[in-house]
CSV table of C-alpha atoms and ligand atoms in Angstrom, one decimal:
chain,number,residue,atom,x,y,z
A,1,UNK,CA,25.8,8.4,-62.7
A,2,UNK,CA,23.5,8.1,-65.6
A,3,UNK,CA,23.3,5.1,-67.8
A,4,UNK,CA,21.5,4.0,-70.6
A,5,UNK,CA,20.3,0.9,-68.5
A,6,UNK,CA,18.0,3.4,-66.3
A,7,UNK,CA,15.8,3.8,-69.4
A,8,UNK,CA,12.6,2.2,-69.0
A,9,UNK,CA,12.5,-1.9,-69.6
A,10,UNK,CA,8.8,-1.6,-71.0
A,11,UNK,CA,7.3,0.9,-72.8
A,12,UNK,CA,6.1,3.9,-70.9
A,13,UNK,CA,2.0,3.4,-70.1
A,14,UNK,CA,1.3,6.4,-68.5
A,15,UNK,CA,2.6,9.7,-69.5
A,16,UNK,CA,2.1,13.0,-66.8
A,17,UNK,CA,2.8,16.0,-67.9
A,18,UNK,CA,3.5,18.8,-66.1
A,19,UNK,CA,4.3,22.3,-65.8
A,20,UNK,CA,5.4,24.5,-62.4
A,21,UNK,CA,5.0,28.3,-62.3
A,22,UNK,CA,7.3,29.7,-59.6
A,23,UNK,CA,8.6,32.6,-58.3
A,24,UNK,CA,11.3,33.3,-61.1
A,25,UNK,CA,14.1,31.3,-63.1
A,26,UNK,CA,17.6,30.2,-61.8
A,27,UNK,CA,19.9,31.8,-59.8
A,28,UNK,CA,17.0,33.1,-57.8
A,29,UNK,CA,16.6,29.8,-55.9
A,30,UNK,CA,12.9,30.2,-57.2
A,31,UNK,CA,9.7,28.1,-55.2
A,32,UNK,CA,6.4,26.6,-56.5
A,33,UNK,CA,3.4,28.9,-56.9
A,34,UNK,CA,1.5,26.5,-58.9
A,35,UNK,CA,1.8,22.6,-59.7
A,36,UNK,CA,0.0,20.9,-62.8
A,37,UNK,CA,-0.2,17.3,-63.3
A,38,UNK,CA,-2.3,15.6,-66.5
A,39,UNK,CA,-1.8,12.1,-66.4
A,40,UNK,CA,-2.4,10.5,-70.3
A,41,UNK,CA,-2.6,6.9,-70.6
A,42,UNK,CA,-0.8,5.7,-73.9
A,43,UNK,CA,-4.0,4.1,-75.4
A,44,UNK,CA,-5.0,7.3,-75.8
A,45,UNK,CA,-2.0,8.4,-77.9
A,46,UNK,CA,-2.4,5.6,-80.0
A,47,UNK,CA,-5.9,5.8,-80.6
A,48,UNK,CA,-6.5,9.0,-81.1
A,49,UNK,CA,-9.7,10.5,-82.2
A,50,UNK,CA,-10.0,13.4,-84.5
A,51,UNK,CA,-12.6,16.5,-85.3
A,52,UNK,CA,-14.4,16.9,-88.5
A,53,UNK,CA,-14.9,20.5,-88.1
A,54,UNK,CA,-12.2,21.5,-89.8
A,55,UNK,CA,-10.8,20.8,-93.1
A,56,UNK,CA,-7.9,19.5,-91.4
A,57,UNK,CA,-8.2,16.7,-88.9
A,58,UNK,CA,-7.1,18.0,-85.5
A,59,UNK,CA,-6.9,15.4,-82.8
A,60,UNK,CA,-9.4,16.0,-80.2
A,61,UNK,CA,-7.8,16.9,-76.6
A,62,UNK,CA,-8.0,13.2,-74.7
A,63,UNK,CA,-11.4,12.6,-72.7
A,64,UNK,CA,-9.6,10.0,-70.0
A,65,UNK,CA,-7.5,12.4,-68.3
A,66,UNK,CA,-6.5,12.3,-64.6
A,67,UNK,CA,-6.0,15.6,-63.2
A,68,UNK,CA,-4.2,17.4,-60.2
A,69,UNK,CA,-3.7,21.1,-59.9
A,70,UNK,CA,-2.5,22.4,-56.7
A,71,UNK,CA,-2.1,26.6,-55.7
A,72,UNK,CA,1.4,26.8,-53.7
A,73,UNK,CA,2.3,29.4,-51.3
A,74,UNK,CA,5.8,29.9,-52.5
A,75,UNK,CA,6.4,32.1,-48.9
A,76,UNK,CA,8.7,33.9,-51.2
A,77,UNK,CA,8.6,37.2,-53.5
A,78,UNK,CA,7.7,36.3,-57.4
A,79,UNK,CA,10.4,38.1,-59.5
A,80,UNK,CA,8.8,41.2,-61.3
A,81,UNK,CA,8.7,39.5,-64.6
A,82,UNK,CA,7.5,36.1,-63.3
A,83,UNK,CA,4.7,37.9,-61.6
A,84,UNK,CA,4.0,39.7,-64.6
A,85,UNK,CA,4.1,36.7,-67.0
A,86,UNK,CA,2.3,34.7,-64.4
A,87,UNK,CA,-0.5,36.9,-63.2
A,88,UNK,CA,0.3,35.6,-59.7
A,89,UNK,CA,1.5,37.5,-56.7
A,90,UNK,CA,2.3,37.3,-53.4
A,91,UNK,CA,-0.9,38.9,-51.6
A,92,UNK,CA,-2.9,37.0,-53.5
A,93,UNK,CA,-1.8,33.6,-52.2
A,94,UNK,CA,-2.1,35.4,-48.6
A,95,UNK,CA,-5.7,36.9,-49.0
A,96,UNK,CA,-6.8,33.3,-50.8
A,97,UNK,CA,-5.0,31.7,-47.4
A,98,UNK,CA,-2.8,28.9,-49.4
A,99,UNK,CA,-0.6,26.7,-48.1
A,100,UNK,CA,2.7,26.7,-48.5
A,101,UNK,CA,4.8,23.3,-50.1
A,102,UNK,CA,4.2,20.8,-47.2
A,103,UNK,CA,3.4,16.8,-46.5
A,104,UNK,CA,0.1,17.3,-47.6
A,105,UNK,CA,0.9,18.3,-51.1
A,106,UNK,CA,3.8,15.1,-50.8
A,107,UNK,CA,0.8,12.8,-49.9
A,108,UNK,CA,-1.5,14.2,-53.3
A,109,UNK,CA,1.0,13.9,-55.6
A,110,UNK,CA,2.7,10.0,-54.2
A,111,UNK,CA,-1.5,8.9,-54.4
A,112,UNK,CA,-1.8,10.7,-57.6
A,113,UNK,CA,1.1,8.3,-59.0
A,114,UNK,CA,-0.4,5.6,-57.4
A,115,UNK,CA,-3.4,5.5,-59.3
A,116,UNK,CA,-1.0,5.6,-63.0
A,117,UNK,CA,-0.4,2.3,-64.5
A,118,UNK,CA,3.2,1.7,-64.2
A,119,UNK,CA,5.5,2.7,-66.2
A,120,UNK,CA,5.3,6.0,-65.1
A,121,UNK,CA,7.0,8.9,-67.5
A,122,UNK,CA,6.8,12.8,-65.8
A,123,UNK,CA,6.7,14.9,-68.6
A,124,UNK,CA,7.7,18.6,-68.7
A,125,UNK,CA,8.4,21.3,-71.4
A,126,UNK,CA,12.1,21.9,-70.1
A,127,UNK,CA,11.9,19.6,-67.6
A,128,UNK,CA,15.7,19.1,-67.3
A,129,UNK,CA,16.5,22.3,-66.7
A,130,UNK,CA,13.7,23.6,-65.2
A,131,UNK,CA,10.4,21.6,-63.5
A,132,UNK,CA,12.2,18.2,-62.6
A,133,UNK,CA,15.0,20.4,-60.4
A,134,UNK,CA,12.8,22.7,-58.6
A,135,UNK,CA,10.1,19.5,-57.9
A,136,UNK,CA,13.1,18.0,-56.8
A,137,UNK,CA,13.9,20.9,-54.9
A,138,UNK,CA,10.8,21.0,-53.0
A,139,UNK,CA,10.4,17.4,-52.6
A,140,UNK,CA,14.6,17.3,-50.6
A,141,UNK,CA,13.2,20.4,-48.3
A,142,UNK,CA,10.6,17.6,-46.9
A,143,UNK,CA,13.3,15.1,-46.4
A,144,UNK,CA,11.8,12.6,-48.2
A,145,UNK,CA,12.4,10.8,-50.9
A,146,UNK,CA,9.3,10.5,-53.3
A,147,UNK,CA,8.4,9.3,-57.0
A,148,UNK,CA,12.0,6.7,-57.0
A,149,UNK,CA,10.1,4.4,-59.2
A,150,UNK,CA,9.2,6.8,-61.9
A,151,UNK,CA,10.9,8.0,-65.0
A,152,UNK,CA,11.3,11.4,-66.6
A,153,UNK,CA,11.6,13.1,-69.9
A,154,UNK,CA,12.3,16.6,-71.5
A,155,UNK,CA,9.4,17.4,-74.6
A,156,UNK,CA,12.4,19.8,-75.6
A,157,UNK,CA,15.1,17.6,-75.6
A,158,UNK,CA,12.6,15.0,-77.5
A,159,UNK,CA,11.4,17.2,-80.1
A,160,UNK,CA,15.0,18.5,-80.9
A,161,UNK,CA,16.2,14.7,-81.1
A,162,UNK,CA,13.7,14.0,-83.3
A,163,UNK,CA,13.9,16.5,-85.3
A,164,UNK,CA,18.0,16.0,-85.7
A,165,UNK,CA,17.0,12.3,-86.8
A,166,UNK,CA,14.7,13.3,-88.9
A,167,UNK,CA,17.0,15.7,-91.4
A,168,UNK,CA,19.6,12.9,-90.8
A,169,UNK,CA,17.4,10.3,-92.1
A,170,UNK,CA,15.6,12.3,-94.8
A,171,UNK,CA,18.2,15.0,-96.6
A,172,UNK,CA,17.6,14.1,-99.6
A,173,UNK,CA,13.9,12.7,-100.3
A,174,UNK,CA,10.8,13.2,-98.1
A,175,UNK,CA,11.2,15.3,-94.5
A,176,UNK,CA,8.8,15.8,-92.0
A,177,UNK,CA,7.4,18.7,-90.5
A,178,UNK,CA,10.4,19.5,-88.0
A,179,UNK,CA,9.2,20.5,-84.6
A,180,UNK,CA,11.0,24.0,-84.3
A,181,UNK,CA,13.4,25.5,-85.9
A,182,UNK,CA,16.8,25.3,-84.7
A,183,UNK,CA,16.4,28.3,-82.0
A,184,UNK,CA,12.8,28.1,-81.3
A,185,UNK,CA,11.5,25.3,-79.7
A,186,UNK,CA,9.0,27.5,-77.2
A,187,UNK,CA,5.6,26.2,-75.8
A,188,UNK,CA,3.7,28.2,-77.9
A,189,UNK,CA,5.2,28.6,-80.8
A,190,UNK,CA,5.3,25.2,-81.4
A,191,UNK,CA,1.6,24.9,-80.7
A,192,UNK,CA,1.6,28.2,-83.6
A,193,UNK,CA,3.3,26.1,-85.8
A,194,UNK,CA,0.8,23.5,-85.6
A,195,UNK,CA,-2.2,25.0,-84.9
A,196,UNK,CA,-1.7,28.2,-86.7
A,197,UNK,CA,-3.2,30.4,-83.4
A,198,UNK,CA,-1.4,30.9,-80.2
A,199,UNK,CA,-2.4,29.3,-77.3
A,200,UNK,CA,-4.7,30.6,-74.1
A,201,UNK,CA,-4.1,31.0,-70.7
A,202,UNK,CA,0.1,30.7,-71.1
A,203,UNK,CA,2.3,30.5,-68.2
A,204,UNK,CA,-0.7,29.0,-65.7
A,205,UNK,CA,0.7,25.6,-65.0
A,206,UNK,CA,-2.7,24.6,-66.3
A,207,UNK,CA,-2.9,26.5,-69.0
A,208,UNK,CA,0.7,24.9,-70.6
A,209,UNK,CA,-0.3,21.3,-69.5
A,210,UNK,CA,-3.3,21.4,-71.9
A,211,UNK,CA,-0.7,23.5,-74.9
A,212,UNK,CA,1.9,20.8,-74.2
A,213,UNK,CA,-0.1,17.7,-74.7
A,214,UNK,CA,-2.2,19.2,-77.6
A,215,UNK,CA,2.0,20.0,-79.1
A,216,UNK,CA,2.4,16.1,-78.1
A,217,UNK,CA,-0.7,14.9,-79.4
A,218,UNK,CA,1.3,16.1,-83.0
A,219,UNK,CA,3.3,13.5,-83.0
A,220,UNK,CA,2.8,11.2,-80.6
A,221,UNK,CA,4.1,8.2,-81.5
A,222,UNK,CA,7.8,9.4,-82.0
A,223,UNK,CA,7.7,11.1,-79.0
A,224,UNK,CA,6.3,7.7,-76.9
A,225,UNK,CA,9.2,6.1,-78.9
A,226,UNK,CA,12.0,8.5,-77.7
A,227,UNK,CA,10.3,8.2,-74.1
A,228,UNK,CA,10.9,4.6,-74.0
A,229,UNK,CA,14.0,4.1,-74.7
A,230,UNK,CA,15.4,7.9,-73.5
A,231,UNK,CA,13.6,8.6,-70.1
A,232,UNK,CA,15.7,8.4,-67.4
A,233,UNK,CA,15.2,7.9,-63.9
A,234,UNK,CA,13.1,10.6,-61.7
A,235,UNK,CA,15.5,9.8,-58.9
A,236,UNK,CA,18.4,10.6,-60.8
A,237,UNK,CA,17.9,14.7,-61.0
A,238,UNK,CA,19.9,16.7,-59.0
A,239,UNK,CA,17.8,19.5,-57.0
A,240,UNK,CA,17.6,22.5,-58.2
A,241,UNK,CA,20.4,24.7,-55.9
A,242,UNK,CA,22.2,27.7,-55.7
A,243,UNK,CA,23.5,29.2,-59.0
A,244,UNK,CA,22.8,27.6,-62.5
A,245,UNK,CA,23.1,24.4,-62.0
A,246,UNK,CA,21.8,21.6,-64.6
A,247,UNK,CA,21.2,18.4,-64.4
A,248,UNK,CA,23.9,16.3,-66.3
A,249,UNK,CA,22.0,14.7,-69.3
A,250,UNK,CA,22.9,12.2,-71.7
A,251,UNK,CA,20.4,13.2,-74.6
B,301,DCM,N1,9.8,32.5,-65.6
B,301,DCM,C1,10.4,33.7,-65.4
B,301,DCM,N2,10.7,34.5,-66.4
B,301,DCM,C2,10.5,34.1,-67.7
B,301,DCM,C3,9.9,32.8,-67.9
B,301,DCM,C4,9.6,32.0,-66.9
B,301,DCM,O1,10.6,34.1,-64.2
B,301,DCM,N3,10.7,34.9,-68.7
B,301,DCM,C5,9.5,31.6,-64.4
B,301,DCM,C6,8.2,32.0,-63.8
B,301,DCM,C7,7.3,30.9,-64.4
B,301,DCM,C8,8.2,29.7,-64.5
B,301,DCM,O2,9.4,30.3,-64.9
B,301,DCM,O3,6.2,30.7,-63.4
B,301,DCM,C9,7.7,28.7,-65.5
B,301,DCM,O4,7.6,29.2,-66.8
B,301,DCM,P1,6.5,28.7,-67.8
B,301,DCM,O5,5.3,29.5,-67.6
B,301,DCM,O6,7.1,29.0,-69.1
B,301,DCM,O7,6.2,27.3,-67.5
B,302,MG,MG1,6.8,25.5,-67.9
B,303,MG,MG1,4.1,27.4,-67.3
């Protein structure tokens, strides 16, 4: 059961984002075709530095950024539309020889951690309902547990939060730039909103990493805010399973 007590009892140092592309969305009981993880160290939130090309200052993407990106055999058939919004397909994991999910991929990611200075916040675009699950997922097929000391957090539930705060706080004098608007809180339109040009290379885990920290980088120190005090524990999501399952949330 979730508590409020599993938040984080510092603030978060290193934030790792990440996005999954997989063979389709729930029910299908979809598998990992592609794992990105971009591990951000808070000093570079805080100190961010900006470009002068522009007439507006746009932070510059961070330069201290550890990176993993791993091709997955899913060993399973992509859905038409992921294969079409991914690119990916099934032959070509066969003709490029890929592995499939196994204790190797375990042993990257657990020395990947490793080298993060604790605390550790996984951070995902829909990670609630979506990447922390089907990680999960994967990770339970191995029979090991993995990542127990590391927390989690949803950009989507954060930037909603936020924004909910925000017209609380602020009806009737000054109001911030809200994230989305109520319905739209997608990848890239939010990245639209701020950068007035969509994003490139959508839906390759890569590809969304780099739209979802540049998003972040918007307003990072809320965001790190609502982190430390809302992430919750990695070891508390429930695997992703049959049917349309959801992990139980508080926020
Ligand atoms: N996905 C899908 N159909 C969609 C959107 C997503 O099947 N309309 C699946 C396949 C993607 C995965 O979800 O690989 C992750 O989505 P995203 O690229 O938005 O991270
Ligand atoms: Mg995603
Ligand atoms: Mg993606």
């Amino acid at each position: 059961m979730y508590t409020a007590s599993d938040s984080p009892s510092k603030p978060i140092e290193t934030f790792v984002f990440m996005d999954l592309e997989a063979t389709g969305l729930p029910p299908s009981q979809p598998k990992i075709a592609e794992m990105c993880l971009f591990a951000v160290n808070r000093h570079a939130f805080e100190n961010p530095q900006y470009s002068n090309s522009s007439s507006r200052p746009v932070p510059l993407f961070p330069r201290l950024v550890d990176k993993l990106c791993i091709c997955i055999n899913p060993d399973k058939p992509f859905t038409p539309a992921a294969s079409t919004i991914t690119g990916l397909n099934n032959e070509a994991f066969a003709w490029n020889k890929k592995q499939s999910f196994n204790i190797h991929i375990m042993h990257m990611i657990v020395a990947f951690f490793s080298r993060q200075y604790p605390p550790i916040c996984l951070v995902a675009h829909s990670g609630c309902n979506y990447d922390f699950p089907l990680l999960k997922a994967e990770l339970s097929v191995l029979g090991i547990s993995a990542l127990d000391d590391i927390y989690c957090a949803d950009t989507i539930k954060a930037m909603k939060a936020l924004d909910k705060e925000n017209n609380q706080l602020h009806q009737f004098t000054y109001r911030p730039i809200p994230f989305g608007s109520k319905k739209n809180y997608k990848l890239h339109d939010l990245y639209f909103k701020f950068y007035k040009v969509y994003p490139s290379n959508s839906h390759s885990a890569e590809g969304d990493v780099i739209t979802l920290i540049r998003v972040f980088q918007q307003r990072a120190r809320d965001l790190m805010l609502w982190m430390d005090f809302n992430a919750r524990r990695f070891n508390t999501i429930r695997a992703m399973c049959k049917g349309n399952e959801r992990c139980t949330s508080i926020f």
